[in-house]
Amino acid sequence: MKYRIALTQQRLILLVSLSLVAFYNLTFFRNVLAAYSLNGQDFYFICSLAVFLVAAIVATVSIVSSKYTTKPVLILMLLLCSLTGYFMDNYGAIVDVSMLQNIVETN
C-alpha cells in the first residue's frame, strides 16, 4: 500500500523556506554560534532566530506568489540564494542593499 502526501502550495513554500534556512545560511549560523553558546537562554535565542527566518521567508514568498507564479518565484529565489551563498561562503563578501544597488546600476 502506497502512501502519497499531497504537495500543496503552502507545503512547497514551507519546504523551500526550511531548506533555505538550513543549507544557505550555514555561515550565518556559524557566526551566531561563535557569538553565542548553546547554553540556557542562548539556545532558545538561536532556535527562535531560525524559526523567525523561516517565517519571514514564508511570509514574503506567500505575499508575492499566486497559483501560477509560485514555482517560478521559488526557482528564482533558489538560484539567487545559491549565488549569494556561494559568494558569501567562498569570498567573504557580504551581500547587502548597497551591493544589490550597484549591480542594478552597473552599465
CSV table of N, CA and C in Angstrom, one decimal:
chain,number,residue,atom,x,y,z
A,1,MET,N,0.8,-1.2,0.0
A,1,MET,CA,0.0,0.0,0.0
A,1,MET,C,0.9,1.2,0.0
A,2,LYS,N,0.7,2.1,-1.0
A,2,LYS,CA,1.5,3.3,-1.1
A,2,LYS,C,0.8,4.5,-0.4
A,3,TYR,N,1.5,5.3,0.3
A,3,TYR,CA,1.0,6.5,0.9
A,3,TYR,C,1.6,7.6,0.1
A,4,ARG,N,0.7,8.6,-0.2
A,4,ARG,CA,1.1,9.7,-1.0
A,4,ARG,C,0.7,11.0,-0.3
A,5,ILE,N,1.7,11.9,-0.1
A,5,ILE,CA,1.4,13.1,0.5
A,5,ILE,C,1.2,14.2,-0.5
A,6,ALA,N,0.1,14.9,-0.5
A,6,ALA,CA,-0.1,16.0,-1.5
A,6,ALA,C,0.8,17.2,-1.2
A,7,LEU,N,1.5,17.6,-2.2
A,7,LEU,CA,2.3,18.8,-2.1
A,7,LEU,C,1.6,20.0,-2.5
A,8,THR,N,1.0,20.7,-1.5
A,8,THR,CA,0.2,21.9,-1.8
A,8,THR,C,1.2,23.1,-1.9
A,9,GLN,N,0.6,24.2,-2.3
A,9,GLN,CA,1.4,25.4,-2.5
A,9,GLN,C,2.1,25.8,-1.1
A,10,GLN,N,1.3,25.7,-0.1
A,10,GLN,CA,1.8,26.1,1.2
A,10,GLN,C,2.9,25.2,1.7
A,11,ARG,N,2.8,23.9,1.5
A,11,ARG,CA,3.8,22.9,1.9
A,11,ARG,C,5.1,23.1,1.0
A,12,LEU,N,4.9,23.4,-0.2
A,12,LEU,CA,6.1,23.7,-1.1
A,12,LEU,C,6.9,24.9,-0.6
A,13,ILE,N,6.1,26.0,-0.3
A,13,ILE,CA,6.8,27.2,0.2
A,13,ILE,C,7.5,26.9,1.5
A,14,LEU,N,6.8,26.1,2.4
A,14,LEU,CA,7.4,25.8,3.7
A,14,LEU,C,8.7,25.0,3.5
A,15,LEU,N,8.6,24.0,2.7
A,15,LEU,CA,9.8,23.1,2.4
A,15,LEU,C,11.0,23.9,1.9
A,16,VAL,N,10.7,24.8,0.9
A,16,VAL,CA,11.8,25.6,0.3
A,16,VAL,C,12.3,26.5,1.4
A,17,SER,N,11.5,27.1,2.2
A,17,SER,CA,12.0,28.0,3.2
A,17,SER,C,12.8,27.3,4.3
A,18,LEU,N,12.4,26.1,4.6
A,18,LEU,CA,13.2,25.3,5.6
A,18,LEU,C,14.6,24.9,5.0
A,19,SER,N,14.6,24.6,3.7
A,19,SER,CA,15.9,24.3,3.0
A,19,SER,C,16.8,25.5,2.9
A,20,LEU,N,16.2,26.6,2.6
A,20,LEU,CA,17.0,27.9,2.5
A,20,LEU,C,17.6,28.2,3.9
A,21,VAL,N,16.9,28.1,4.9
A,21,VAL,CA,17.5,28.4,6.2
A,21,VAL,C,18.5,27.3,6.6
A,22,ALA,N,18.2,26.1,6.3
A,22,ALA,CA,19.1,25.0,6.7
A,22,ALA,C,20.4,25.0,5.9
A,23,PHE,N,20.4,25.2,4.6
A,23,PHE,CA,21.5,25.0,3.8
A,23,PHE,C,22.2,26.3,3.3
A,24,TYR,N,21.5,27.3,3.1
A,24,TYR,CA,22.1,28.5,2.6
A,24,TYR,C,22.5,29.6,3.6
A,25,ASN,N,22.3,29.3,4.9
A,25,ASN,CA,22.7,30.2,5.9
A,25,ASN,C,23.7,29.5,6.9
A,26,LEU,N,24.5,28.6,6.4
A,26,LEU,CA,25.4,27.9,7.3
A,26,LEU,C,26.4,28.9,7.9
A,27,THR,N,27.0,29.8,7.1
A,27,THR,CA,28.0,30.8,7.6
A,27,THR,C,27.3,31.7,8.6
A,28,PHE,N,26.1,32.1,8.3
A,28,PHE,CA,25.4,32.9,9.3
A,28,PHE,C,25.2,32.2,10.6
A,29,PHE,N,24.8,31.0,10.6
A,29,PHE,CA,24.7,30.3,11.9
A,29,PHE,C,26.0,29.9,12.6
A,30,ARG,N,27.0,29.7,11.8
A,30,ARG,CA,28.4,29.5,12.4
A,30,ARG,C,28.8,30.8,13.1
A,31,ASN,N,28.6,31.9,12.5
A,31,ASN,CA,28.9,33.2,13.2
A,31,ASN,C,28.0,33.5,14.4
A,32,VAL,N,26.8,33.1,14.3
A,32,VAL,CA,25.9,33.2,15.5
A,32,VAL,C,26.4,32.3,16.6
A,33,LEU,N,26.7,31.1,16.3
A,33,LEU,CA,27.2,30.1,17.3
A,33,LEU,C,28.6,30.6,17.9
A,34,ALA,N,29.4,31.3,17.1
A,34,ALA,CA,30.6,31.8,17.6
A,34,ALA,C,30.4,32.9,18.6
A,35,ALA,N,29.3,33.7,18.5
A,35,ALA,CA,29.0,34.8,19.4
A,35,ALA,C,28.2,34.3,20.6
A,36,TYR,N,27.4,33.3,20.4
A,36,TYR,CA,26.5,32.8,21.5
A,36,TYR,C,26.8,31.3,21.7
A,37,SER,N,26.7,30.9,22.9
A,37,SER,CA,26.9,29.5,23.3
A,37,SER,C,25.5,28.8,23.2
A,38,LEU,N,25.5,27.5,23.3
A,38,LEU,CA,24.3,26.7,23.3
A,38,LEU,C,23.8,26.4,24.7
A,39,ASN,N,24.0,27.2,25.6
A,39,ASN,CA,23.6,27.0,27.0
A,39,ASN,C,22.4,28.0,27.3
A,40,GLY,N,21.5,27.5,28.0
A,40,GLY,CA,20.4,28.3,28.6
A,40,GLY,C,19.6,29.1,27.6
A,41,GLN,N,19.5,30.4,27.8
A,41,GLN,CA,18.8,31.3,27.0
A,41,GLN,C,19.3,31.4,25.6
A,42,ASP,N,20.6,31.3,25.4
A,42,ASP,CA,21.1,31.4,24.1
A,42,ASP,C,20.6,30.3,23.1
A,43,PHE,N,20.4,29.1,23.6
A,43,PHE,CA,19.9,28.0,22.8
A,43,PHE,C,18.5,28.4,22.3
A,44,TYR,N,17.7,29.0,23.1
A,44,TYR,CA,16.3,29.4,22.7
A,44,TYR,C,16.4,30.5,21.7
A,45,PHE,N,17.3,31.4,21.9
A,45,PHE,CA,17.5,32.5,21.0
A,45,PHE,C,17.9,32.0,19.6
A,46,ILE,N,18.8,31.1,19.5
A,46,ILE,CA,19.2,30.6,18.2
A,46,ILE,C,18.1,29.8,17.6
A,47,CYS,N,17.3,29.1,18.3
A,47,CYS,CA,16.2,28.4,17.7
A,47,CYS,C,15.1,29.3,17.3
A,48,SER,N,14.9,30.4,18.0
A,48,SER,CA,13.9,31.4,17.6
A,48,SER,C,14.4,32.2,16.4
A,49,LEU,N,15.7,32.3,16.3
A,49,LEU,CA,16.2,33.0,15.1
A,49,LEU,C,15.9,32.2,13.9
A,50,ALA,N,16.1,30.9,13.9
A,50,ALA,CA,15.9,30.0,12.8
A,50,ALA,C,14.4,30.0,12.4
A,51,VAL,N,13.5,29.9,13.5
A,51,VAL,CA,12.1,30.0,13.2
A,51,VAL,C,11.7,31.3,12.6
A,52,PHE,N,12.2,32.4,13.1
A,52,PHE,CA,11.9,33.7,12.5
A,52,PHE,C,12.3,33.8,11.1
A,53,LEU,N,13.5,33.3,10.7
A,53,LEU,CA,13.9,33.3,9.3
A,53,LEU,C,13.0,32.5,8.4
A,54,VAL,N,12.6,31.3,8.9
A,54,VAL,CA,11.7,30.5,8.1
A,54,VAL,C,10.3,31.3,8.0
A,55,ALA,N,9.8,31.9,9.0
A,55,ALA,CA,8.6,32.6,9.0
A,55,ALA,C,8.6,33.8,8.1
A,56,ALA,N,9.8,34.5,8.1
A,56,ALA,CA,9.9,35.7,7.2
A,56,ALA,C,10.0,35.3,5.8
A,57,ILE,N,10.6,34.2,5.4
A,57,ILE,CA,10.7,33.7,4.1
A,57,ILE,C,9.3,33.3,3.6
A,58,VAL,N,8.6,32.5,4.4
A,58,VAL,CA,7.3,32.0,4.1
A,58,VAL,C,6.3,33.2,3.9
A,59,ALA,N,6.4,34.2,4.7
A,59,ALA,CA,5.5,35.4,4.6
A,59,ALA,C,5.8,36.1,3.3
A,60,THR,N,7.1,36.3,3.0
A,60,THR,CA,7.5,37.1,1.8
A,60,THR,C,7.1,36.4,0.6
A,61,VAL,N,7.4,35.1,0.5
A,61,VAL,CA,7.0,34.3,-0.7
A,61,VAL,C,5.5,34.2,-0.9
A,62,SER,N,4.8,34.0,0.2
A,62,SER,CA,3.3,33.9,0.2
A,62,SER,C,2.7,35.2,-0.4
A,63,ILE,N,3.3,36.3,0.0
A,63,ILE,CA,2.7,37.6,-0.5
A,63,ILE,C,2.9,37.7,-2.0
A,64,VAL,N,4.1,37.4,-2.5
A,64,VAL,CA,4.4,37.6,-3.9
A,64,VAL,C,4.0,36.5,-4.9
A,65,SER,N,3.4,35.4,-4.3
A,65,SER,CA,3.1,34.2,-5.2
A,65,SER,C,1.6,34.0,-5.3
A,66,SER,N,1.2,33.5,-6.4
A,66,SER,CA,-0.1,33.0,-6.6
A,66,SER,C,-0.1,31.6,-7.2
A,67,LYS,N,-1.2,31.1,-7.6
A,67,LYS,CA,-1.3,29.8,-8.1
A,67,LYS,C,-0.3,29.5,-9.3
A,68,TYR,N,-0.1,30.5,-10.2
A,68,TYR,CA,0.7,30.3,-11.3
A,68,TYR,C,2.1,30.8,-11.2
A,69,THR,N,2.4,31.6,-10.2
A,69,THR,CA,3.7,32.2,-10.0
A,69,THR,C,4.5,31.6,-8.9
A,70,THR,N,4.0,30.6,-8.2
A,70,THR,CA,4.7,30.1,-7.0
A,70,THR,C,6.0,29.4,-7.4
A,71,LYS,N,5.9,28.5,-8.4
A,71,LYS,CA,7.1,27.8,-8.8
A,71,LYS,C,8.2,28.7,-9.4
A,72,PRO,N,7.8,29.6,-10.4
A,72,PRO,CA,8.9,30.5,-10.9
A,72,PRO,C,9.5,31.4,-9.8
A,73,VAL,N,8.7,31.9,-8.9
A,73,VAL,CA,9.2,32.7,-7.8
A,73,VAL,C,10.2,31.9,-6.9
A,74,LEU,N,9.9,30.6,-6.6
A,74,LEU,CA,10.7,29.8,-5.8
A,74,LEU,C,12.0,29.4,-6.6
A,75,ILE,N,11.9,29.1,-7.9
A,75,ILE,CA,13.1,28.8,-8.7
A,75,ILE,C,14.0,30.0,-8.7
A,76,LEU,N,13.5,31.2,-9.0
A,76,LEU,CA,14.3,32.4,-9.0
A,76,LEU,C,15.0,32.6,-7.6
A,77,MET,N,14.2,32.4,-6.6
A,77,MET,CA,14.7,32.6,-5.2
A,77,MET,C,15.8,31.6,-4.9
A,78,LEU,N,15.7,30.4,-5.3
A,78,LEU,CA,16.7,29.4,-5.0
A,78,LEU,C,18.0,29.7,-5.8
A,79,LEU,N,17.8,30.1,-7.1
A,79,LEU,CA,19.0,30.5,-7.8
A,79,LEU,C,19.8,31.7,-7.2
A,80,LEU,N,19.0,32.7,-6.9
A,80,LEU,CA,19.6,33.9,-6.3
A,80,LEU,C,20.3,33.5,-4.9
A,81,CYS,N,19.6,32.7,-4.1
A,81,CYS,CA,20.2,32.4,-2.8
A,81,CYS,C,21.4,31.5,-3.0
A,82,SER,N,21.4,30.6,-4.0
A,82,SER,CA,22.6,29.8,-4.2
A,82,SER,C,23.8,30.7,-4.6
A,83,LEU,N,23.6,31.6,-5.5
A,83,LEU,CA,24.7,32.5,-5.9
A,83,LEU,C,25.2,33.4,-4.8
A,84,THR,N,24.3,34.0,-4.1
A,84,THR,CA,24.7,34.8,-2.9
A,84,THR,C,25.4,34.0,-1.9
A,85,GLY,N,24.9,32.8,-1.6
A,85,GLY,CA,25.5,31.9,-0.6
A,85,GLY,C,26.9,31.5,-1.0
A,86,TYR,N,27.1,31.2,-2.3
A,86,TYR,CA,28.4,30.9,-2.8
A,86,TYR,C,29.4,32.0,-2.6
A,87,PHE,N,29.0,33.2,-3.0
A,87,PHE,CA,29.9,34.4,-2.8
A,87,PHE,C,30.2,34.7,-1.4
A,88,MET,N,29.2,34.6,-0.5
A,88,MET,CA,29.4,34.8,0.9
A,88,MET,C,30.3,33.8,1.5
A,89,ASP,N,30.1,32.5,1.2
A,89,ASP,CA,30.9,31.5,1.8
A,89,ASP,C,32.4,31.5,1.3
A,90,ASN,N,32.6,31.6,0.0
A,90,ASN,CA,33.9,31.5,-0.6
A,90,ASN,C,34.7,32.8,-0.6
A,91,TYR,N,34.1,33.9,-0.8
A,91,TYR,CA,34.8,35.1,-0.9
A,91,TYR,C,34.7,36.0,0.3
A,92,GLY,N,33.9,35.7,1.2
A,92,GLY,CA,33.7,36.5,2.4
A,92,GLY,C,33.0,37.8,2.1
A,93,ALA,N,32.3,37.9,1.0
A,93,ALA,CA,31.6,39.1,0.6
A,93,ALA,C,30.2,39.1,1.3
A,94,ILE,N,29.8,40.3,1.7
A,94,ILE,CA,28.5,40.4,2.4
A,94,ILE,C,27.6,41.1,1.4
A,95,VAL,N,26.5,40.4,1.0
A,95,VAL,CA,25.6,40.9,0.1
A,95,VAL,C,24.5,41.7,0.9
A,96,ASP,N,24.5,43.1,0.6
A,96,ASP,CA,23.6,43.9,1.3
A,96,ASP,C,22.9,44.8,0.3
A,97,VAL,N,22.2,45.8,0.7
A,97,VAL,CA,21.4,46.6,-0.1
A,97,VAL,C,22.3,47.4,-1.1
A,98,SER,N,23.4,48.0,-0.6
A,98,SER,CA,24.2,48.8,-1.4
A,98,SER,C,24.9,47.9,-2.5
A,99,MET,N,25.2,46.7,-2.2
A,99,MET,CA,25.8,45.8,-3.3
A,99,MET,C,24.7,45.5,-4.3
A,100,LEU,N,23.5,45.3,-3.9
A,100,LEU,CA,22.4,45.0,-4.9
A,100,LEU,C,22.2,46.3,-5.7
A,101,GLN,N,22.2,47.4,-5.1
A,101,GLN,CA,22.0,48.7,-5.9
A,101,GLN,C,23.1,48.9,-6.9
A,102,ASN,N,24.4,48.5,-6.6
A,102,ASN,CA,25.5,48.6,-7.5
A,102,ASN,C,25.3,47.7,-8.7
A,103,ILE,N,24.8,46.5,-8.4
A,103,ILE,CA,24.5,45.5,-9.5
A,103,ILE,C,23.5,46.0,-10.5
A,104,VAL,N,22.4,46.6,-9.9
A,104,VAL,CA,21.3,47.1,-10.8
A,104,VAL,C,21.8,48.4,-11.6
A,105,GLU,N,22.6,49.2,-11.0
A,105,GLU,CA,23.0,50.4,-11.7
A,105,GLU,C,24.2,50.3,-12.6
A,106,THR,N,24.8,49.1,-12.7
A,106,THR,CA,26.0,48.9,-13.5
A,106,THR,C,25.6,48.9,-15.0
A,107,ASN,N,26.3,49.6,-15.8
A,107,ASN,CA,26.1,49.6,-17.2
A,107,ASN,C,27.0,48.6,-17.9
